[in-house]
């Protein structure tokens, strides 16, 4: 890599961008091979982060090659490098799901694989571990060599580096009504790759002031400072969206964010300078139905796995009423063991009523108050196609795996799964069959941006557990307005709308009737859709059933009226 960087600095106008990219291929292959040999996820992400300069150089060269030659092949190179550094752990996880589903491998081979992987997780405090590590690594390497020879299909699915092309995206994600916008943030630049059904383009803007612009927007939104918001929302639009806006002609838009842009809801950007009285007209939500993807590769991987999942709904909402807390206190035998933090969570009457409404609207299994506990969720979650959790959340930016959702608490039990907290690491260990998870707790889509993976939020843990679509929150949302929006979202889902169109329409319904204060993005833009946008497969919610019954009754009454008139 160093040789390429030096040569490029000295020969920028030589037209050798493609030659230099080819020279980087062995470096990318070596990086993938080395990461594949690591069983510890943190080590793999650290290795990816340490090669950030390699990714940045590759992206810069692919952009320069496209500017010089104008070929879509150069855009494919750019996409390949950008995707290589996204959602590394999630791609591996989905590889495992796909390989088990499609590649027929003897159970004995799979058992041997799991045994060797488990052996690699040694105790660093064990004095014998140092001697054993080398033996385990050698055994695992030999196993992989044999696996590659005897079961090449499984090896390719399980350990290969999945890659996508612009052609793949056009056949799987992009449509005549839907464009895709992928960002790649390097040390100096913000790249914007636009892919539509008939065109593709790559643009570049300076990264300078990006972090400040994103922070200015989010701080103004959370503070509900409309004057600061109007200025910040248009300024960020000018920086990251205005350059590509003329290319985005469809009404549906998939966005792959990167870096600081993981913290932005593009719906709240303003396409023109606005005032307090007219800013609603210039919101991007008025122009686009927006959904976000963790990466293009994982979106396609999920599309291969999502079929045949249940369409039933499980809705949980503890409510955190005074009665619930008093019941918990009464169950605790030793007052010194009372969880004071748990008692401090404020009541959520609107979240509770939303969960109850889903009983009729989506024929949901509803668990509220004391029933909305962790053991119940763990037992039932794998059986349902829609998971709705209306509760509190606590984010841990320093240790994202310890972020947690708060459920009902059993004071009489010391069991780990009855402590009232569903941690991110516990969700990671689950295998879900849900089509959609809706997390209306605060900041379930927020978290630290991890190099090579993106934001490892509570919502992300549901994706890792196998859920292809997520509705999460970017900030501390208003309970009342978010509950109303989510209820409308489910109504539109029950009517058969695609997920992104259903959420957009629910927000537009809110904006249409909201008084001045409630029209601010704080009240409606916190909830975002990430992942698959297609309608719920096999959905037959209560709303749809009642609409059919009413239609039949209306027809029967009309026919009876006509028959009576004819008899006269």
XYZ file of C-alpha atoms in Angstrom:
568
model
C 0.000 0.000 0.000
C 2.801 2.401 0.882
C 4.376 1.954 -2.567
C 1.065 2.804 -4.274
C 0.534 5.855 -2.059
C 4.026 7.201 -2.821
C 3.702 6.607 -6.556
C 0.301 8.262 -6.659
C 1.553 11.332 -4.827
C 4.319 11.711 -7.401
C 2.284 10.783 -10.502
C -1.271 12.047 -9.923
C -1.827 12.870 -13.599
C -0.343 9.691 -14.979
C -3.674 7.912 -15.473
C -2.471 4.833 -13.559
C -5.407 4.658 -11.133
C -6.550 1.253 -12.362
C -3.004 -0.161 -12.174
C -2.696 1.051 -8.592
C -6.074 -0.433 -7.673
C -4.930 -3.771 -9.053
C -1.797 -3.541 -6.909
C -4.008 -3.073 -3.839
C -5.971 -6.288 -4.502
C -3.442 -8.533 -2.698
C -3.646 -6.240 0.345
C -7.437 -6.559 0.471
C -7.219 -10.348 -0.025
C -4.653 -10.629 2.775
C -6.811 -8.526 5.089
C -9.861 -10.708 4.445
C -7.844 -13.889 4.979
C -6.392 -12.607 8.250
C -9.765 -11.425 9.569
C -11.385 -14.758 8.655
C -8.822 -16.556 10.790
C -9.863 -14.567 13.883
C -12.745 -15.961 15.930
C -12.963 -12.987 18.324
C -15.211 -10.291 16.875
C -13.490 -7.378 18.582
C -10.139 -8.421 17.129
C -11.619 -8.514 13.635
C -12.991 -4.997 13.977
C -9.680 -3.752 15.360
C -7.896 -5.231 12.382
C -10.325 -3.530 9.982
C -9.868 -0.190 11.783
C -6.090 -0.491 11.564
C -6.410 -0.705 7.765
C -8.539 2.437 7.431
C -5.880 4.078 5.249
C -6.070 1.148 2.835
C -9.826 1.623 2.419
C -9.474 5.392 2.013
C -6.760 5.018 -0.624
C -8.821 2.462 -2.539
C -11.889 4.713 -2.536
C -9.847 7.729 -3.660
C -8.316 5.726 -6.526
C -11.674 4.294 -7.650
C -13.156 7.793 -7.693
C -10.189 9.150 -9.668
C -10.445 6.244 -12.136
C -14.132 6.928 -12.703
C -13.493 10.632 -13.206
C -10.846 9.822 -15.792
C -12.498 6.939 -17.662
C -16.213 7.316 -16.815
C -16.796 3.564 -16.728
C -19.341 1.767 -14.563
C -16.632 -0.819 -13.884
C -14.852 1.822 -11.804
C -18.068 2.421 -9.858
C -18.238 -1.323 -9.181
C -14.712 -1.107 -7.792
C -15.735 1.801 -5.579
C -18.813 -0.089 -4.351
C -16.761 -3.216 -3.641
C -14.239 -1.316 -1.495
C -16.906 0.701 0.316
C -18.899 -2.434 1.122
C -15.802 -4.279 2.255
C -15.539 -1.935 5.222
C -19.222 -2.039 6.245
C -21.082 -4.376 8.623
C -18.218 -6.879 8.747
C -19.646 -8.895 11.643
C -23.220 -8.813 10.356
C -22.140 -10.076 6.930
C -20.359 -12.972 8.611
C -23.417 -13.740 10.742
C -25.705 -13.754 7.706
C -23.174 -15.906 5.859
C -23.622 -18.466 8.633
C -27.437 -18.352 8.356
C -27.281 -18.689 4.554
C -24.671 -21.445 4.528
C -26.709 -23.628 6.878
C -29.805 -23.103 4.771
C -28.403 -23.727 1.312
C -25.258 -25.849 1.601
C -25.819 -29.482 2.565
C -23.022 -30.376 4.966
C -22.909 -33.430 7.260
C -23.775 -32.735 10.877
C -20.429 -34.204 11.925
C -18.575 -31.498 9.963
C -20.683 -28.732 11.518
C -20.117 -30.202 14.987
C -16.364 -30.333 14.364
C -16.432 -26.707 13.213
C -18.225 -25.569 16.377
C -15.869 -27.585 18.572
C -12.807 -25.950 17.013
C -14.302 -22.465 17.219
C -15.128 -23.003 20.872
C -11.572 -24.206 21.531
C -10.195 -20.919 20.183
C -11.915 -18.998 22.994
C -9.324 -19.563 25.693
C -9.076 -18.002 29.135
C -6.232 -15.423 29.052
C -5.640 -15.958 32.794
C -5.049 -19.683 32.338
C -1.263 -20.369 32.300
C -1.811 -23.336 29.974
C -3.735 -21.242 27.476
C -0.631 -19.852 25.765
C 0.582 -23.320 24.788
C -2.853 -24.479 23.686
C -3.705 -21.466 21.488
C -1.145 -22.334 18.835
C -2.360 -25.952 18.663
C -5.999 -24.871 18.367
C -5.201 -22.349 15.630
C -3.283 -24.951 13.648
C -6.139 -27.427 13.965
C -8.656 -24.797 12.872
C -6.517 -23.791 9.855
C -6.194 -27.434 8.801
C -9.962 -27.880 9.167
C -10.606 -24.859 6.920
C -8.270 -26.222 4.247
C -10.143 -29.541 4.253
C -13.505 -27.771 4.285
C -12.495 -25.666 1.268
C -11.640 -28.819 -0.702
C -14.506 -31.129 0.314
C -17.385 -28.655 0.746
C -16.533 -25.655 -1.469
C -20.117 -24.337 -1.615
C -20.460 -24.220 2.151
C -16.987 -22.731 2.553
C -17.772 -19.967 0.054
C -21.038 -19.099 1.787
C -19.668 -19.371 5.334
C -16.228 -17.846 4.982
C -16.225 -16.105 1.630
C -16.273 -12.345 1.227
C -19.769 -11.577 -0.124
C -19.705 -8.800 -2.688
C -22.297 -7.013 -4.770
C -22.233 -5.121 -8.046
C -24.316 -2.266 -9.372
C -26.105 -4.820 -11.525
C -27.013 -6.793 -8.381
C -28.406 -3.677 -6.744
C -30.524 -2.878 -9.774
C -31.987 -6.362 -9.811
C -32.547 -6.669 -6.046
C -32.920 -3.226 -4.419
C -33.333 -0.452 -6.987
C -36.590 -0.166 -8.960
C -38.273 2.206 -11.383
C -39.651 4.027 -8.316
C -36.639 3.644 -5.999
C -33.089 5.041 -6.056
C -30.145 4.175 -3.818
C -27.690 6.661 -2.288
C -24.565 5.235 -0.635
C -22.196 7.418 1.369
C -18.545 6.676 2.093
C -16.739 8.997 4.506
C -12.925 9.053 4.361
C -10.401 11.196 6.175
C -10.799 14.078 3.740
C -13.909 13.455 1.641
C -17.559 12.494 1.644
C -18.341 10.301 -1.360
C -21.895 9.982 -2.675
C -22.714 7.047 -4.963
C -26.113 7.299 -6.669
C -27.596 4.207 -8.311
C -30.888 4.344 -10.187
C -32.561 1.992 -12.629
C -30.898 3.637 -15.615
C -27.947 5.691 -14.339
C -25.131 5.649 -11.811
C -22.963 8.524 -10.633
C -20.240 9.204 -8.067
C -19.758 12.632 -6.521
C -17.395 13.955 -3.879
C -17.564 16.744 -1.297
C -15.062 17.864 1.377
C -15.503 16.279 4.797
C -14.416 19.448 6.576
C -17.128 20.706 8.956
C -19.276 17.571 8.529
C -19.146 16.590 12.213
C -19.987 20.124 13.285
C -22.899 20.315 10.842
C -24.372 16.994 12.036
C -24.017 17.977 15.692
C -25.596 21.384 15.026
C -28.639 19.725 13.453
C -29.151 17.098 16.140
C -28.608 19.517 19.014
C -31.142 21.958 17.569
C -33.688 19.171 17.044
C -33.387 17.782 20.575
C -33.449 21.314 22.059
C -36.533 22.134 19.940
C -34.847 25.393 18.961
C -36.630 26.193 15.705
C -34.386 29.068 14.612
C -31.216 27.021 15.033
C -32.916 24.049 13.388
C -33.962 26.004 10.285
C -30.389 27.124 9.737
C -28.717 23.772 10.543
C -31.133 21.631 8.495
C -30.566 23.636 5.320
C -26.804 23.904 5.877
C -26.411 20.120 6.207
C -28.644 19.591 3.180
C -26.358 21.866 1.151
C -23.313 19.888 2.270
C -24.403 16.265 1.838
C -27.600 16.157 -0.238
C -27.862 19.125 -2.609
C -25.018 17.831 -4.853
C -26.931 14.616 -5.622
C -30.522 15.901 -5.417
C -30.866 16.441 -9.219
C -29.956 12.781 -9.753
C -32.560 11.427 -7.318
C -35.697 11.592 -9.424
C -37.731 8.780 -7.855
C -39.976 9.162 -4.834
C -38.462 6.261 -2.873
C -34.907 6.432 -1.575
C -32.652 3.906 0.147
C -29.729 5.513 1.990
C -26.578 3.766 3.196
C -25.029 6.159 5.731
C -21.421 6.175 6.875
C -19.501 7.800 9.703
C -21.309 10.734 11.293
C -24.235 10.330 8.897
C -25.483 7.345 10.907
C -26.837 9.971 13.328
C -28.865 11.891 10.721
C -32.487 11.448 9.721
C -32.480 12.885 6.202
C -36.273 13.352 6.337
C -35.715 16.410 8.555
C -33.312 18.189 6.160
C -34.593 21.329 4.432
C -34.173 21.612 0.673
C -34.426 25.430 0.715
C -34.094 28.305 3.190
C -37.251 28.244 5.303
C -39.172 30.152 7.921
C -41.255 29.082 10.885
C -44.393 29.277 8.765
C -43.270 27.364 5.660
C -40.541 24.909 6.734
C -42.893 21.911 6.454
C -43.052 22.431 2.675
C -39.264 22.052 2.319
C -38.753 18.908 4.422
C -37.219 16.009 2.468
C -39.995 13.754 3.772
C -42.352 15.705 1.505
C -40.295 14.573 -1.498
C -39.039 11.083 -0.564
C -40.009 7.910 1.285
C -36.666 7.177 2.950
C -35.300 3.993 4.477
C -31.767 3.191 5.627
C -29.548 0.169 5.017
C -26.664 -1.097 7.129
C -24.969 -2.046 3.867
C -25.957 -3.060 0.350
C -24.470 -6.522 0.858
C -26.422 -7.301 4.031
C -29.618 -5.977 2.421
C -29.275 -8.570 -0.336
C -28.266 -11.271 2.150
C -31.390 -10.543 4.195
C -33.582 -10.685 1.077
C -32.411 -14.276 0.568
C -33.398 -15.194 4.128
C -36.635 -13.329 4.797
C -39.145 -15.609 3.045
C -41.296 -18.095 4.923
C -41.310 -16.124 8.164
C -44.433 -15.796 10.340
C -46.666 -12.697 10.075
C -48.088 -12.761 13.606
C -47.373 -9.949 16.076
C -46.012 -9.942 19.618
C -46.461 -6.629 21.478
C -44.791 -5.889 24.834
C -45.168 -2.798 27.009
C -44.418 -2.895 30.753
C -46.057 0.495 31.301
C -44.068 1.105 34.529
C -47.151 2.018 36.523
C -46.991 2.604 40.262
C -48.858 -0.678 40.807
C -46.201 -2.578 38.811
C -43.403 -1.058 40.876
C -45.187 -1.701 44.183
C -45.708 -5.324 43.158
C -41.979 -5.611 42.463
C -41.068 -4.101 45.851
C -43.408 -6.521 47.625
C -41.687 -9.462 45.907
C -38.185 -8.494 47.078
C -37.376 -10.275 50.345
C -34.364 -8.104 51.206
C -34.944 -4.361 50.819
C -31.211 -3.838 50.239
C -31.625 -5.681 46.945
C -34.266 -3.314 45.559
C -33.236 -1.911 42.172
C -33.687 1.837 42.700
C -32.872 2.560 39.051
C -35.808 0.396 38.015
C -38.155 2.362 40.255
C -37.038 5.623 38.616
C -38.366 4.766 35.152
C -41.329 7.011 34.372
C -44.762 5.694 33.484
C -45.496 5.009 29.796
C -49.300 5.025 29.447
C -49.207 5.784 25.710
C -46.774 2.967 24.951
C -49.012 0.608 26.923
C -52.176 1.694 25.085
C -50.406 1.319 21.721
C -49.489 -2.282 22.545
C -53.090 -2.981 23.523
C -54.402 -1.459 20.284
C -52.241 -3.893 18.332
C -54.336 -6.676 19.789
C -57.234 -5.710 17.516
C -55.320 -3.914 14.764
C -52.741 -6.669 14.095
C -54.330 -9.598 15.996
C -51.294 -9.354 18.275
C -50.365 -11.397 21.317
C -50.244 -8.559 23.872
C -48.059 -8.647 26.989
C -48.376 -5.609 29.261
C -47.585 -4.765 32.879
C -46.066 -7.694 34.792
C -46.494 -10.086 31.860
C -44.074 -8.062 29.711
C -40.982 -9.672 31.194
C -37.734 -11.055 29.818
C -38.500 -14.796 30.237
C -41.778 -14.322 28.354
C -40.102 -12.446 25.533
C -37.294 -14.987 25.228
C -39.794 -17.841 25.087
C -42.087 -16.310 22.475
C -39.943 -13.994 20.332
C -38.802 -16.699 17.910
C -42.404 -17.583 17.015
C -43.553 -14.162 15.793
C -43.077 -12.154 12.598
C -43.476 -8.687 14.108
C -41.903 -7.790 17.457
C -43.126 -4.587 19.096
C -41.376 -3.375 22.240
C -42.730 -0.167 23.769
C -40.496 0.461 26.742
C -37.487 2.332 28.136
C -33.902 1.796 26.989
C -30.515 2.595 28.458
C -27.582 3.179 26.113
C -23.996 2.355 27.034
C -21.760 4.155 24.538
C -18.552 2.855 26.115
C -19.715 -0.779 26.096
C -22.526 -1.042 23.487
C -23.123 -4.719 24.200
C -24.343 -3.722 27.683
C -27.003 -1.353 26.350
C -30.370 -2.683 27.426
C -34.137 -2.607 27.063
C -36.102 -2.427 30.308
C -38.908 -4.956 30.835
C -40.989 -6.022 33.823
C -38.995 -7.167 36.831
C -39.538 -10.171 39.074
C -38.404 -9.290 42.578
C -38.643 -12.858 43.896
C -36.159 -14.350 41.413
C -32.374 -14.133 41.249
C -32.234 -15.616 37.745
C -30.256 -13.601 35.208
C -33.115 -13.706 32.699
C -35.586 -12.296 35.248
C -33.664 -9.141 36.138
C -35.884 -6.927 33.983
C -33.104 -5.987 31.556
C -32.717 -7.372 28.042
C -29.121 -6.558 27.098
C -27.780 -6.178 23.579
C -25.438 -9.151 24.060
C -28.436 -11.309 25.033
C -30.312 -10.288 21.875
C -27.206 -11.097 19.798
C -27.395 -14.688 21.032
C -30.998 -15.142 19.880
C -32.100 -16.504 16.509
C -35.204 -14.589 15.456
C -37.604 -15.288 12.603
C -39.260 -11.881 12.686
C -39.828 -9.815 9.557
C -39.878 -6.579 11.553
C -38.849 -5.332 15.001
C -40.264 -2.021 16.249
C -38.397 -0.546 19.204
C -40.119 2.604 20.423
C -37.759 3.085 23.355
C -35.466 6.125 23.320
C -32.227 5.991 21.301
C -32.548 2.340 20.217
C -30.911 3.313 16.915
C -28.184 5.401 18.540
C -24.789 4.292 19.746
C -21.077 4.520 19.120
C -19.889 4.329 15.523
C -17.575 1.311 15.295
C -15.054 1.266 12.446
C -15.882 -1.561 10.046
C -19.359 -2.183 11.440
C -21.279 1.079 11.836
C -23.420 1.949 14.840
C -23.739 -1.055 17.175
C -27.040 -0.013 18.704
C -29.781 -1.981 20.418
C -31.573 -2.032 17.079
C -28.471 -3.459 15.426
C -28.557 -6.391 17.848
C -31.947 -7.405 16.421
C -30.454 -7.342 12.924
C -27.607 -9.541 14.134
C -30.214 -11.943 15.561
C -31.698 -12.270 12.064
C -34.355 -9.534 11.788
C -34.258 -7.842 8.325
C -36.314 -4.707 9.156
C -36.084 -2.399 12.166
C -37.892 0.693 13.353
C -35.640 2.404 15.882
C -35.160 5.850 17.418
C -32.235 8.244 17.012
C -32.897 10.348 20.109
C -35.098 10.572 23.210
C -38.476 10.564 21.516
C -41.732 12.058 22.784
C -43.876 9.172 24.029
C -47.293 10.542 23.064
C -46.532 11.662 19.507
C -44.360 8.621 18.739
C -47.114 6.279 19.967
C -49.630 7.999 17.685
C -47.262 7.792 14.711
C -46.469 4.125 15.330
C -50.179 3.282 15.605
C -50.778 4.948 12.229
C -47.755 3.072 10.863
C -49.327 -0.245 11.834
C -52.644 0.823 10.296
C -50.925 1.473 6.979
C -48.985 -1.802 7.275
C -52.253 -3.658 7.852
C -53.571 -2.057 4.667
C -50.667 -3.649 2.756
C -48.341 -0.672 2.318
C -44.573 -1.265 2.109
C -42.860 -0.472 5.394
C -41.110 2.741 4.319
C -44.257 4.107 2.694
C -46.300 3.191 5.771
C -43.926 5.015 8.131
C -43.671 8.043 5.855
C -47.455 8.301 5.548
C -47.840 8.041 9.321
C -45.434 10.958 9.734
C -47.154 13.007 7.020
C -50.480 12.379 8.766
C -48.918 13.806 11.916
C -47.438 16.837 10.136
C -50.720 17.630 8.434
C -52.602 18.033 11.709
C -49.824 19.024 14.126
C -49.874 22.506 15.686
C -46.699 24.587 15.416
C -44.702 23.062 18.280
C -45.561 19.441 17.423
C -44.468 19.913 13.804
C -40.836 20.191 14.890
C -38.696 17.146 13.952
C -38.192 16.236 17.608
C -41.780 14.977 17.719
C -41.903 12.967 14.480
C -38.447 12.381 12.957
C -36.882 10.324 15.753
C -38.254 7.017 14.465
C -36.521 5.630 11.344
C -36.822 2.466 9.272
C -33.692 0.450 8.605
C -33.534 -2.581 6.339
C -36.048 -4.361 4.124
C -38.901 -2.118 2.941
C -41.287 -4.631 1.398
C -44.819 -5.171 2.813
C -45.262 -7.691 5.613
C -45.562 -11.103 3.984
C -48.755 -12.939 4.806
C -50.123 -10.154 6.985
C -53.838 -10.334 7.770
C -54.247 -7.881 10.623
C -57.508 -7.214 12.401
C -57.973 -3.958 10.468
C -57.864 -5.793 7.145
C -60.315 -8.434 8.353
C -62.806 -5.829 9.614
C -62.531 -3.888 6.352
C -63.428 -7.075 4.463
C -66.368 -7.746 6.793
C -67.648 -4.182 6.394
C -67.302 -4.441 2.616
C -69.350 -7.675 2.605
C -72.009 -6.143 4.882
C -72.190 -3.014 2.722
C -72.626 -5.111 -0.409
C -75.313 -7.218 1.272
C -77.244 -4.112 2.381
C -76.985 -2.618 -1.117
C -78.246 -5.805 -2.746
C -81.105 -6.080 -0.233
C -82.114 -2.441 -0.929
C -82.099 -3.049 -4.702
C -84.150 -6.246 -4.245
C -86.742 -4.377 -2.125
C -87.087 -1.647 -4.760
C -87.492 -4.180 -7.549
C -90.294 -5.941 -5.656
C -92.196 -2.668 -5.513
